[in-house]
Coordinates of C-alpha atoms in Angstrom, one line a residue:
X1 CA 92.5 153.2 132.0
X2 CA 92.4 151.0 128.8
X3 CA 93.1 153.3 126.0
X4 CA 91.1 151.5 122.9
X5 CA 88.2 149.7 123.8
X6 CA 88.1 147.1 121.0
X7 CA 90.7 145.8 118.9
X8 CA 91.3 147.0 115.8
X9 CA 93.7 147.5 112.4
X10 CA 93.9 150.2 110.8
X11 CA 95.5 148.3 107.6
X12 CA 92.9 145.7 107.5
X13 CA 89.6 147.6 108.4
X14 CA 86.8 148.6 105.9
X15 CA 87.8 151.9 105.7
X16 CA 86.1 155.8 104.6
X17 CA 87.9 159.0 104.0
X18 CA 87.4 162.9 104.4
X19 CA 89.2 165.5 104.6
X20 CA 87.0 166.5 107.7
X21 CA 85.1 164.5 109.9
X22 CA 82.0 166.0 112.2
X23 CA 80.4 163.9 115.2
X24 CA 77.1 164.8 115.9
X25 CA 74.1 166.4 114.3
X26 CA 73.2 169.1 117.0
X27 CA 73.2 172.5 116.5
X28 CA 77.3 172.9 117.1
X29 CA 77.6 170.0 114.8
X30 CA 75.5 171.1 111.8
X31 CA 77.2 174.4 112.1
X32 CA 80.6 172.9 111.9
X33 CA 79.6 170.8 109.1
X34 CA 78.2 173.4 107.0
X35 CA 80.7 176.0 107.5
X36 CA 83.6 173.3 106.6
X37 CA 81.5 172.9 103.7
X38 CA 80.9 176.0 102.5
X39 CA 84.6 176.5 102.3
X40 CA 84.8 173.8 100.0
X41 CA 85.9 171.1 102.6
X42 CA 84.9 167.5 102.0
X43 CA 82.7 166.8 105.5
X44 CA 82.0 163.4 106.5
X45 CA 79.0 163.8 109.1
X46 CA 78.7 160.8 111.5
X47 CA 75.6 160.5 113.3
X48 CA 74.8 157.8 116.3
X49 CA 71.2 157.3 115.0
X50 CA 69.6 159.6 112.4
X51 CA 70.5 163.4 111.6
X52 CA 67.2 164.4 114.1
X53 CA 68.1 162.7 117.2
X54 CA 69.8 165.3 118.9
X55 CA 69.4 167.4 122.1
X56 CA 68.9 170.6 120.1
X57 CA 65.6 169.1 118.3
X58 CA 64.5 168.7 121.5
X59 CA 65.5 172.6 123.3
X60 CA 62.1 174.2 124.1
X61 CA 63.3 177.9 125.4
X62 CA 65.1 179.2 122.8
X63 CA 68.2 181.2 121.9
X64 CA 69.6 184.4 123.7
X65 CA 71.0 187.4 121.7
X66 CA 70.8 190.7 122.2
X67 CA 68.2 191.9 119.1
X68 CA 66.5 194.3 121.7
X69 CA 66.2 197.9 121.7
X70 CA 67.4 198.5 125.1
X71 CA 69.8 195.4 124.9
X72 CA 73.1 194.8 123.8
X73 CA 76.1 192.3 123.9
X74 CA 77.8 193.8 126.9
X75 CA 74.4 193.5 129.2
X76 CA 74.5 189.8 127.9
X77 CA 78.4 189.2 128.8
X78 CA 77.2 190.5 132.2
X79 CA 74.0 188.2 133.1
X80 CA 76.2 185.6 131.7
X81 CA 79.1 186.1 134.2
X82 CA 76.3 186.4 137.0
X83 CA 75.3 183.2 136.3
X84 CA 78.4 181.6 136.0
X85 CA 79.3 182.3 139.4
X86 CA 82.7 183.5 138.6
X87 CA 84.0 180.9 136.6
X88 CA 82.1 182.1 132.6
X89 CA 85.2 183.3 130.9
X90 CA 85.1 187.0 130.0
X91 CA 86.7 186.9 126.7
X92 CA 85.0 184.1 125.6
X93 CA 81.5 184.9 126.9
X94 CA 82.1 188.6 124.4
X95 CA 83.1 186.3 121.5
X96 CA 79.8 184.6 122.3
X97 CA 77.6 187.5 122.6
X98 CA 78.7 189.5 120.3
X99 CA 79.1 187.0 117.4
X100 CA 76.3 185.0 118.1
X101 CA 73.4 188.1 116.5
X102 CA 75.1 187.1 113.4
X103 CA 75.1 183.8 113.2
X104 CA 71.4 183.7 114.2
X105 CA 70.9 186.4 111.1
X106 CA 72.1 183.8 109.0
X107 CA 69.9 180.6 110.5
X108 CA 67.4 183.5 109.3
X109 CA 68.6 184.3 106.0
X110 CA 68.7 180.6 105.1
X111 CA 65.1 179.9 106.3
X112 CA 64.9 179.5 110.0
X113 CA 61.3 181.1 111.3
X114 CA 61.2 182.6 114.4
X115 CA 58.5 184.0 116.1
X116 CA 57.6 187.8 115.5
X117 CA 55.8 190.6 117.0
X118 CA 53.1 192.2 114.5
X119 CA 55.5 195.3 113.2
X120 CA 57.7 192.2 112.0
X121 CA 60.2 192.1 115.0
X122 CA 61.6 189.2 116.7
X123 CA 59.7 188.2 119.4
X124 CA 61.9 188.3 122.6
X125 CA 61.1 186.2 125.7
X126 CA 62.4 186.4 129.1
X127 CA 64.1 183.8 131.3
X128 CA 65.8 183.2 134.6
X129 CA 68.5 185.7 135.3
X130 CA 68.3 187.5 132.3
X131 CA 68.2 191.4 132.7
X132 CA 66.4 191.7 129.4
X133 CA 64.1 190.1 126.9
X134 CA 66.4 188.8 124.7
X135 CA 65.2 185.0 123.8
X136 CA 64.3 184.3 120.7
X137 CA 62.2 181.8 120.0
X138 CA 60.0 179.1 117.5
X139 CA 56.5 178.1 117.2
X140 CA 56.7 179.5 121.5
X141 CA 58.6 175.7 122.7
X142 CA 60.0 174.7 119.5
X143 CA 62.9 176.5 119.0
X144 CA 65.5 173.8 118.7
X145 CA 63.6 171.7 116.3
X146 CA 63.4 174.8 114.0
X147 CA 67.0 175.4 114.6
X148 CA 67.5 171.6 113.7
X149 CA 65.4 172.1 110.5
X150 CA 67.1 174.9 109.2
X151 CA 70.4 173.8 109.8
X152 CA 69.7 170.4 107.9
X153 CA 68.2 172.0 105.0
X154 CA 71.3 173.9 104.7
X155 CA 73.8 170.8 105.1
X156 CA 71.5 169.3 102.3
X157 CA 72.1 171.9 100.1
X158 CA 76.1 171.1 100.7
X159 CA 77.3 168.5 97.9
X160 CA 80.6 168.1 99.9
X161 CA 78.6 167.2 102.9
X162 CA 78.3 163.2 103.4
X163 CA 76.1 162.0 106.0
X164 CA 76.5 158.4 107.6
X165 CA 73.8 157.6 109.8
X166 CA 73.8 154.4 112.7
X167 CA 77.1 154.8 113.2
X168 CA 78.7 154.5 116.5
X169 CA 81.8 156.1 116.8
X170 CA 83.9 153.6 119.7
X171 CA 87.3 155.3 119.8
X172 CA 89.7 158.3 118.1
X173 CA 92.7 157.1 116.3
X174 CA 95.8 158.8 118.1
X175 CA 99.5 158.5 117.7
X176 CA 102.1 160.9 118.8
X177 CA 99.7 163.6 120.4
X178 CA 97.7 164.0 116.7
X179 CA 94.3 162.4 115.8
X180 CA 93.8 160.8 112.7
X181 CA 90.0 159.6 112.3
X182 CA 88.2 157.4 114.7
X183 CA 87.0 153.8 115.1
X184 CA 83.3 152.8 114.8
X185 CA 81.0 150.1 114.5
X186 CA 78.2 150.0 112.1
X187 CA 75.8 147.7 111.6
X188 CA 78.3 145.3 113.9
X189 CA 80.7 145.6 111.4
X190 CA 83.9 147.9 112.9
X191 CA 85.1 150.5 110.8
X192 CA 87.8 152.5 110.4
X193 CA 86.8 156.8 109.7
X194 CA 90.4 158.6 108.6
X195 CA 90.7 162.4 108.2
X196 CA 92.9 165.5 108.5
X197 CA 91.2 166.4 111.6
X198 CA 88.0 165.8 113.9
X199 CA 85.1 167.8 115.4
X200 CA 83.6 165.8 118.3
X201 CA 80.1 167.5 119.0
X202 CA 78.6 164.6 120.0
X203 CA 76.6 166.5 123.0
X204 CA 76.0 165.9 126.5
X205 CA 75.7 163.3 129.5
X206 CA 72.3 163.7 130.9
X207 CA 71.6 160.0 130.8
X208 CA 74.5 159.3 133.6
X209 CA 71.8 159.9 136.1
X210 CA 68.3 158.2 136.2
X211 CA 66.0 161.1 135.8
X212 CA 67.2 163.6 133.2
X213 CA 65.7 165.6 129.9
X214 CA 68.3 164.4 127.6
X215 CA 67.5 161.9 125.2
X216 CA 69.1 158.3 124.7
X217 CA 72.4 159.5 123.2
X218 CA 73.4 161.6 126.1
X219 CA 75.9 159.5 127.3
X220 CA 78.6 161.5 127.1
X221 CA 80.8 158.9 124.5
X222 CA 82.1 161.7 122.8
X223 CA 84.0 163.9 126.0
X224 CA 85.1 159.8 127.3
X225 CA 86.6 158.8 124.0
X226 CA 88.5 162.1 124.2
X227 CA 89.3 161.5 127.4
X228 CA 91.4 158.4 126.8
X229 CA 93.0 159.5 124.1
X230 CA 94.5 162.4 126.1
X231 CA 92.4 164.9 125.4
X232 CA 92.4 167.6 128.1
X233 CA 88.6 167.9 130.1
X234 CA 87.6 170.6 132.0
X235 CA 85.0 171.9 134.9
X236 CA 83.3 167.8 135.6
X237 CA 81.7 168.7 138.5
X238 CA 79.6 171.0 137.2
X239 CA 76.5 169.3 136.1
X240 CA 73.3 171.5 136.0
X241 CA 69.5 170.1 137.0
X242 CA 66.9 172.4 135.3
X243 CA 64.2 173.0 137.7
X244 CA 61.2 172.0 135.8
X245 CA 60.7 168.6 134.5
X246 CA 57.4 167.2 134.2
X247 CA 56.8 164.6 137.1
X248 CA 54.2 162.3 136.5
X249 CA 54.6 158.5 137.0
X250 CA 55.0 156.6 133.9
X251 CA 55.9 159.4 132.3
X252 CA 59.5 160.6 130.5
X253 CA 61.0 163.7 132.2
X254 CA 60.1 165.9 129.6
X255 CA 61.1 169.7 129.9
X256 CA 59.0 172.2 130.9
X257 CA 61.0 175.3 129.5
X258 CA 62.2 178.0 131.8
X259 CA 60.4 180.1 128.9
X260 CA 56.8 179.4 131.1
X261 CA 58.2 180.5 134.3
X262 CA 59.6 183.9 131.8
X263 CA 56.1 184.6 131.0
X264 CA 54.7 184.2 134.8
X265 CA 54.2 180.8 136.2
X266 CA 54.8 180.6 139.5
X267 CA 56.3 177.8 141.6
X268 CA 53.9 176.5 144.6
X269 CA 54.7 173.5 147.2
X270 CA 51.8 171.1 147.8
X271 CA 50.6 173.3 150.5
X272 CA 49.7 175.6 147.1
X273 CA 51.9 178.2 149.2
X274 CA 54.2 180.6 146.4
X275 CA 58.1 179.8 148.1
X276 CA 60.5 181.4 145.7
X277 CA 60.1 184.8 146.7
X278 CA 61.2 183.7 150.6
X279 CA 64.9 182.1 149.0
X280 CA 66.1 184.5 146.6
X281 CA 64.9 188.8 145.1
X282 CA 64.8 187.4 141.5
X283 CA 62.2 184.7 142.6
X284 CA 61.1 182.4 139.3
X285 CA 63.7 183.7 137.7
X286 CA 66.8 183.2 139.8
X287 CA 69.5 181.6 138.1
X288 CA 69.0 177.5 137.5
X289 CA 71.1 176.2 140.5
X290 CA 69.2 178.2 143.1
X291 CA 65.7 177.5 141.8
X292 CA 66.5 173.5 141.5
X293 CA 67.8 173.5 144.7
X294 CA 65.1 175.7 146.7
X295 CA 62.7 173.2 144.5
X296 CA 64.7 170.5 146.0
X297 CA 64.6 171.8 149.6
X298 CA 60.7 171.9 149.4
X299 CA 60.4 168.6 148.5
X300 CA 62.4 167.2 151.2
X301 CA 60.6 169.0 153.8
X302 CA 57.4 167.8 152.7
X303 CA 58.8 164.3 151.9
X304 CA 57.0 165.0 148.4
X305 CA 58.2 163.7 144.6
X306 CA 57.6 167.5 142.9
X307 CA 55.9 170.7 143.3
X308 CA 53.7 172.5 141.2
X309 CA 54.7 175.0 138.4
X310 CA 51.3 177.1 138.1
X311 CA 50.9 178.5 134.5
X312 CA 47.5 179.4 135.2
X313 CA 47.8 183.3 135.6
X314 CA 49.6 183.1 132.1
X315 CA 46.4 183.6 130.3
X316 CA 46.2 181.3 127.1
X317 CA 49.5 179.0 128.5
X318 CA 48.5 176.4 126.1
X319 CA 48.6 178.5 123.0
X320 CA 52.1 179.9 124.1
X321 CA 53.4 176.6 124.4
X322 CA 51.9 174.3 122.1
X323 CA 54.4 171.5 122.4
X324 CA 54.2 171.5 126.2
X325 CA 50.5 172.0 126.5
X326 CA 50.3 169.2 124.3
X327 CA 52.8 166.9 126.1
X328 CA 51.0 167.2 129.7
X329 CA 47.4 167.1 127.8
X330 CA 48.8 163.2 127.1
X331 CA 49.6 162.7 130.6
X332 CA 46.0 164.2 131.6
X333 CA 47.2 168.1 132.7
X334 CA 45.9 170.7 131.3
X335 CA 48.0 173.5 131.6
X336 CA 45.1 176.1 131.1
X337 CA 43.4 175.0 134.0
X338 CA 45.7 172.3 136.3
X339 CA 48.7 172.9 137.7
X340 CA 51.8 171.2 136.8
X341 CA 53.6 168.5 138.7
X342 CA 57.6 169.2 138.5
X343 CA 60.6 167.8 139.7
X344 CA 64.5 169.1 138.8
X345 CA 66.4 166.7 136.1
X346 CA 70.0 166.0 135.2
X347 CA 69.6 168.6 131.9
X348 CA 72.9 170.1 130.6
X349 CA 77.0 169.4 131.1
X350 CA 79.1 172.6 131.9
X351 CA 82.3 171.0 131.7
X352 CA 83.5 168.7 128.8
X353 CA 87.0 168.5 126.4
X354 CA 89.1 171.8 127.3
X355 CA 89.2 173.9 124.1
X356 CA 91.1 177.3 123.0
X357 CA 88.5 180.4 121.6
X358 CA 88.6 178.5 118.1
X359 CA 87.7 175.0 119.4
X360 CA 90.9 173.6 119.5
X361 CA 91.8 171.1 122.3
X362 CA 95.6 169.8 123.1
X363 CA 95.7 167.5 120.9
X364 CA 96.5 168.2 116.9
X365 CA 93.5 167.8 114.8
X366 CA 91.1 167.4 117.1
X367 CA 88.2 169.8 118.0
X368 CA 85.4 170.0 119.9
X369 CA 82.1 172.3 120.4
X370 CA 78.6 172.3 121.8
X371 CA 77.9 170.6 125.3
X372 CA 80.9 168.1 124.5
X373 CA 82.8 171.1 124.9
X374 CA 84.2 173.2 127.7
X375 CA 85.3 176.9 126.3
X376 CA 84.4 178.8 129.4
X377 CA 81.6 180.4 128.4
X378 CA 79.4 178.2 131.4
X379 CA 81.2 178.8 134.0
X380 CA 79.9 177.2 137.2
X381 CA 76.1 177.4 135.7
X382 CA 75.2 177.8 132.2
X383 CA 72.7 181.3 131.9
X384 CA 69.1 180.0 130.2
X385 CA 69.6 179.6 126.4
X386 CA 73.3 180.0 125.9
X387 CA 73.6 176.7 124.6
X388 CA 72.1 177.0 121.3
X389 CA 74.1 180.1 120.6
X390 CA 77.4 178.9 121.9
X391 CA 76.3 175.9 119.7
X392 CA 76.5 178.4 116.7
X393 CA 79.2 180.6 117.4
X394 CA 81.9 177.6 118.1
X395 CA 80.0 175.5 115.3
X396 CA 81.5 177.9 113.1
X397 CA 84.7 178.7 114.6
X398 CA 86.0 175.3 114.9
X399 CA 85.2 174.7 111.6
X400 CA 86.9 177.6 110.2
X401 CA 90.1 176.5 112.5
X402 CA 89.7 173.0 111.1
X403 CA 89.7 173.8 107.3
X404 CA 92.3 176.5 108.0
X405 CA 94.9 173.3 109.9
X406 CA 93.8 171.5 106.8
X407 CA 95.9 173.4 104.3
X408 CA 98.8 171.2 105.6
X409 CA 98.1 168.1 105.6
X410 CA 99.7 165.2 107.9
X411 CA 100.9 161.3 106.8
X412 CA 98.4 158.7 108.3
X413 CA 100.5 156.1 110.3
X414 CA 99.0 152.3 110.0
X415 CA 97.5 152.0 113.6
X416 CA 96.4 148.7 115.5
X417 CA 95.7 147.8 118.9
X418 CA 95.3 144.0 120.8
X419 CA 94.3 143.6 124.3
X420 CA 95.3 140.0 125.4
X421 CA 92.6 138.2 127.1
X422 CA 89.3 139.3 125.5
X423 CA 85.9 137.9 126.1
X424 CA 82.3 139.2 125.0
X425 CA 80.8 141.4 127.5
X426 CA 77.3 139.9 129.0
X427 CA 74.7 142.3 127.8
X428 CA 72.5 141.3 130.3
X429 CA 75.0 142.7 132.6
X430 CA 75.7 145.3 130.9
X431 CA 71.8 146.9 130.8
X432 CA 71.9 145.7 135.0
X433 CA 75.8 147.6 135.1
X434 CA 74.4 150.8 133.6
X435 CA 71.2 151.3 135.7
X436 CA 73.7 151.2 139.0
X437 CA 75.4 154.4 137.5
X438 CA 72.4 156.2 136.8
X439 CA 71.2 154.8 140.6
X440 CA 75.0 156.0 142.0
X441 CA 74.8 159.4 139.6
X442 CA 71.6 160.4 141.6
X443 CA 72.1 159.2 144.5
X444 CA 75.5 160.6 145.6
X445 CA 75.9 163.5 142.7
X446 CA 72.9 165.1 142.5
X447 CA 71.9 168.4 143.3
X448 CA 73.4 168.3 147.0
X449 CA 76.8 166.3 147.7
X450 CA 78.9 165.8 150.0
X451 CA 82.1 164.1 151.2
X452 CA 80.5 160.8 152.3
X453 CA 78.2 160.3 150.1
X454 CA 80.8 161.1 147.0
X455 CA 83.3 158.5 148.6
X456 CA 80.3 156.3 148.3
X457 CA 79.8 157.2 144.7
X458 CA 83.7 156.3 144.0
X459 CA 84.0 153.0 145.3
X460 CA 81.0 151.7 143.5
X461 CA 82.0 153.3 140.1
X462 CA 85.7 152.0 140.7
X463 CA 84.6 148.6 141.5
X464 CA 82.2 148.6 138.4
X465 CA 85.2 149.6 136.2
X466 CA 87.2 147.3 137.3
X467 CA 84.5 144.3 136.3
X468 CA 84.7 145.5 133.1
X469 CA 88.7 144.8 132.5
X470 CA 89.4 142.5 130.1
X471 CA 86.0 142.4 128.0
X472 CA 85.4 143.9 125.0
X473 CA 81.9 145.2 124.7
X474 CA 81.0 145.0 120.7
X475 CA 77.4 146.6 120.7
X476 CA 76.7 150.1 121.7
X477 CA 75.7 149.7 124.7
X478 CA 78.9 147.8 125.9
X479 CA 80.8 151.0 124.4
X480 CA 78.8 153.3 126.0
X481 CA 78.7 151.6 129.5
X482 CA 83.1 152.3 129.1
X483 CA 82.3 155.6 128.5
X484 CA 79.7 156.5 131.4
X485 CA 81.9 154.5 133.6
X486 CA 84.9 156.6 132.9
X487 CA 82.7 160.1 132.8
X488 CA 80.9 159.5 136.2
X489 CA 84.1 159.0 137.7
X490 CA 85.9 162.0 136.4
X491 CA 82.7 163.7 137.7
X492 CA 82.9 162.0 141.2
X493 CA 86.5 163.1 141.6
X494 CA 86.0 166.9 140.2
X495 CA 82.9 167.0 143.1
X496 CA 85.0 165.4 145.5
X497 CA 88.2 167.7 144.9
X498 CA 86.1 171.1 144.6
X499 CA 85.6 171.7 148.8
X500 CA 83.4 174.5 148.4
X501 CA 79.4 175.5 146.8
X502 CA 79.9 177.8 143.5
X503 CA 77.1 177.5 140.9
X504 CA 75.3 173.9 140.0
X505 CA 78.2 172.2 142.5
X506 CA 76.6 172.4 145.9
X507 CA 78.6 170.7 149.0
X508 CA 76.5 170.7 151.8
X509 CA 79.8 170.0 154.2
X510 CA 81.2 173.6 152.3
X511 CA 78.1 175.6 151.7
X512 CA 80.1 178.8 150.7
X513 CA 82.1 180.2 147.7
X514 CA 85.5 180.4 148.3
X515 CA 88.0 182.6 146.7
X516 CA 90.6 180.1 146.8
X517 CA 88.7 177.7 144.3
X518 CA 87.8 180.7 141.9
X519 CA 89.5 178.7 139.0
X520 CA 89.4 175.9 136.5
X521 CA 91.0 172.4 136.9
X522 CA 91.8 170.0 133.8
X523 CA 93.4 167.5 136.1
X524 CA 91.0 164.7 137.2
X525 CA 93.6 162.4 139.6
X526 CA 93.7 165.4 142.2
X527 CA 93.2 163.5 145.5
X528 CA 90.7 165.0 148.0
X529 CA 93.1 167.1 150.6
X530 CA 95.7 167.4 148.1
X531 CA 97.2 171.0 147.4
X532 CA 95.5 172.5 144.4
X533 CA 98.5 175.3 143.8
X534 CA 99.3 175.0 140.5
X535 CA 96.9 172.3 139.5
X536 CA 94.2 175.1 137.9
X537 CA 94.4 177.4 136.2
X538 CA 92.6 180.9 136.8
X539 CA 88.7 181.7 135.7
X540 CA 89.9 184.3 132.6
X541 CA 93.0 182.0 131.5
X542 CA 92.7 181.8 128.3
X543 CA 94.6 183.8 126.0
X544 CA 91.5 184.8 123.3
X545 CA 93.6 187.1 121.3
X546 CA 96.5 184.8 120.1
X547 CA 94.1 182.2 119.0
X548 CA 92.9 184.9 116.4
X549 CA 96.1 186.4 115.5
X550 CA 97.2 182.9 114.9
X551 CA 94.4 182.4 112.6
X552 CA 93.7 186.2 111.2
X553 CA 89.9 185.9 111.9
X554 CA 88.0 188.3 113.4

């Protein structure tokens, strides 16, 4: 594995400076910056494209928290691990829940709208394997874009907040198991980024696969740049397909929130016949997995591209969700009256860099929350809007952690790095290279695996990489193609080594849970067959209570 992808040094580079740098401008990432902030932390916030292009401007569903009357944090923790299938960390999932009311009363107290019942309560929706209405919610579908509003009116407000937008972050600066700042290339000019330490939130890897509900910065850079500079990852194969994805040719994948099927759409083959009640008790609103699977099932046996998602017997659909009424009216559905043609999509990344309950990761200085991140609270299948408010809660904490490493501050070694042999990558090639991962991604690691077909998936992805040595890529794309290279592999591998079905990882040769494989693994060069004693480490390993006697936060 080539450790830099470009060459670089440090002493001759145009170079910036902060005492913290933040990657990303989701929800996790705004957090982080704002908190480092408000502590009076000098934030550098680097963003791919502009400050709105993001995953969390485009959530629909909302955020869960347990505002309700008959609800509380403990009946959350418990829906949570449900949906985990055994793998949601219970320590961290309490943190989460019991934190996260907070941190939403504060999106509130600096301006964030949410949706309210006429005696001024929040109004709280219901989605799939949630034992209570507890989803909070904006304008009905537009929850993360209000989330995203709020959360940039408050880094505005930060003087010691400095925004650089079109900026492609390429590689962290390491030396000695510390990071030091990052390389990046803006405007085609690299660029060297120094700080005292770094939060990678830099999101997810939805666009690995050729259908998915991400947007065009999902590539996962972020969790593959950590990746090669040693940073511990966590949980690949668990890559979740929401159910309901609009399906329409010529048309992007676009979301239909779990949010409709909350307030009473039903799912119907092309028969028109109702099937979720005959696969699972909870129906519509069985956990994710199960519903994009029995979804997938259907369409194979009736050799179909989607089913429908009926939102007729809503009553109104269209004025309960504005955005997505809107949406399908462009494509010529009309939710009030038509059904809607669905299909599942690669949506959100369980596993990502391995962090501690305060965002840490093993290496000094570096930090990592939101989807980049893998703290445990997902499990084997992230519950319906966790991700928001995991987004907040470790937003804030690994900020906190940052700013408090910060007080000691480390000396920032000259760094440079020359790999003999260079030539410009193709990027012809490298548009024709990226489409065959996305093909491979869905063909061999989709919703059902197996054996076979993952062996399949390696070889290709191997023989891609290896095409790649010995070019250096100096556009985004190049970077990124590194990256999804590198991430679809760990992903292949994690699928390959996990010989059992737990959560969004289904193996049709091992269609059963299996005790044996109740546990996390951080180690990605497993072989298939190989003993896996000592190579995980087990479902509630983290040790949640040092982390805040280390710091003294509660």
């Amino acid at each position: 594995m080539q450790r830099y992808l470009m060459n670089f040094s440090t002493e001759t580079m145009r170079t910036k400076r902060a005492e913290l740098l933040v990657i990303g401008s989701g929800v996790a990432g705004l957090q982080a910056a704002w908190t480092a902030a408000r502590a009076g932390c000098h934030v550098l916030l680097v963003v791919r494209d502009t400050l709105w292009d993001s995953n969390t401007n485009k959530a629909q569903g909302g955020i869960a928290a347990s505002f309700g009357e008959d609800d509380n944090p403990e009946l959350h923790v418990q829906d949570t691990l449900v949906a985990g299938a055994g793998l949601s960390d219970e320590q961290i999932t309490r943190i989460v829940t019991s934190e996260g009311p907070d941190d939403i009363r504060r999106l509130i107290e600096h301006g964030a709208k949410f949706d309210r019942n006429a005696d001024g309560t929040l109004a709280l929706g219901r989605e799939g394997c949630h034992s209570r209405s507890r989803i909070v919610h904006a304008k009905g579908d537009a929850t993360g874009a209000e989330v995203a509003r709020a959360l940039n009116d408050m880094a505005a407000g930060e003087e010691k907040i400095e925004v650089l937008e079109h900026c492609y972050v390429v590689d962290l600066l390491t030396e000695a198991g510390r990071c030091y700042g990052v390389t990046a290339l803006q405007a085609g000019e690299k660029i060297c980024l120094r700080a005292g330490a770094v939060i990678l939130a830099t999101g997810g890897c939805g666009r690995l696969f050729a259908k998915t509900t991400n947007p065009e910065g999902a590539t996962g850079s972020g969790t593959a740049m950590a990746y090669r500079a040693g940073a511990e990852v966590m949980d690949m194969e668990f890559v979740q397909f929401h159910p309901t994805a609009l399906a329409l040719a010529g048309c992007p994948n676009f979301l239909i929130s779990e949010a409709v099927r909350g307030a009473g759409a039903l799912l119907r083959n092309l028969r028109g016949d109702r099937f979720m009640p005959r696969y699972h008790k909870m129906a519509e609103l069985a956990p994710r997995d199960v519903v994009a699977r029995c979804i997938f099932q259907e369409m194979q046996q009736e050799n179909a591209d989607h089913v429908w998602l009926d939102a007729r017997s809503i009553g109104r659909a269209s004025q309960k969700f504005p955005m997505i009424a809107r949406t399908c009216r462009e494509y010529g559905v009309d939710i009030d009256a038509q059904m809607i043609p669905i299909a599942p999509a690669a949506h959100y990344m369980m596993g990502g860099v391995k962090t501690d309950a305060w965002g840490r990761t093993n290496l000094d200085g570096l930090y990592a929350c939101g989807e980049a991140a893998c703290t445990g609270l997902q499990g084997a299948n992230r519950l319906a809007s966790n991700s928001l408010l995991e987004g907040l809660v470790f937003g804030r904490r690994s900020a906190k952690a940052a700013v408090q490493a910060l007080k000691t501050q480390p000396r920032v070694p000259a760094l440079e790095w020359t790999y003999g042999g260079l030539h410009m990558a193709e990027q012809q090639k490298t548009a024709a290279c990226t489409q065959q991962v996305q093909e491979t991604m869905s063909r061999f690691l989709g919703i059902r695996r197996d054996r076979n077909g993952i062996r399949q998936a390696l070889q290709l992805l191997q023989k891609l990489e290896a095409q790649q040595v010995g070019t250096e890529a100096a556009t985004a794309a190049g970077f990124d193609l590194r990256g999804r290279l590198l991430l679809a592999r760990l992903i292949a591998q994690a699928a390959l080594r996990r010989e059992e079905s737990r959560g969004a990882h289904f193996r049709t040769d091992y269609p059963e849970k299996q005790e044996r494989w109740l546990q996390h693994f951080t180690d990605c060069s497993i072989e298939e067959g190989q003993s896996i004693e000592g190579k995980g480490e087990n479902a509630h390993g983290y040790d949640v209570q040092s982390g805040q006697a280390a710091f003294g936060m509660a």
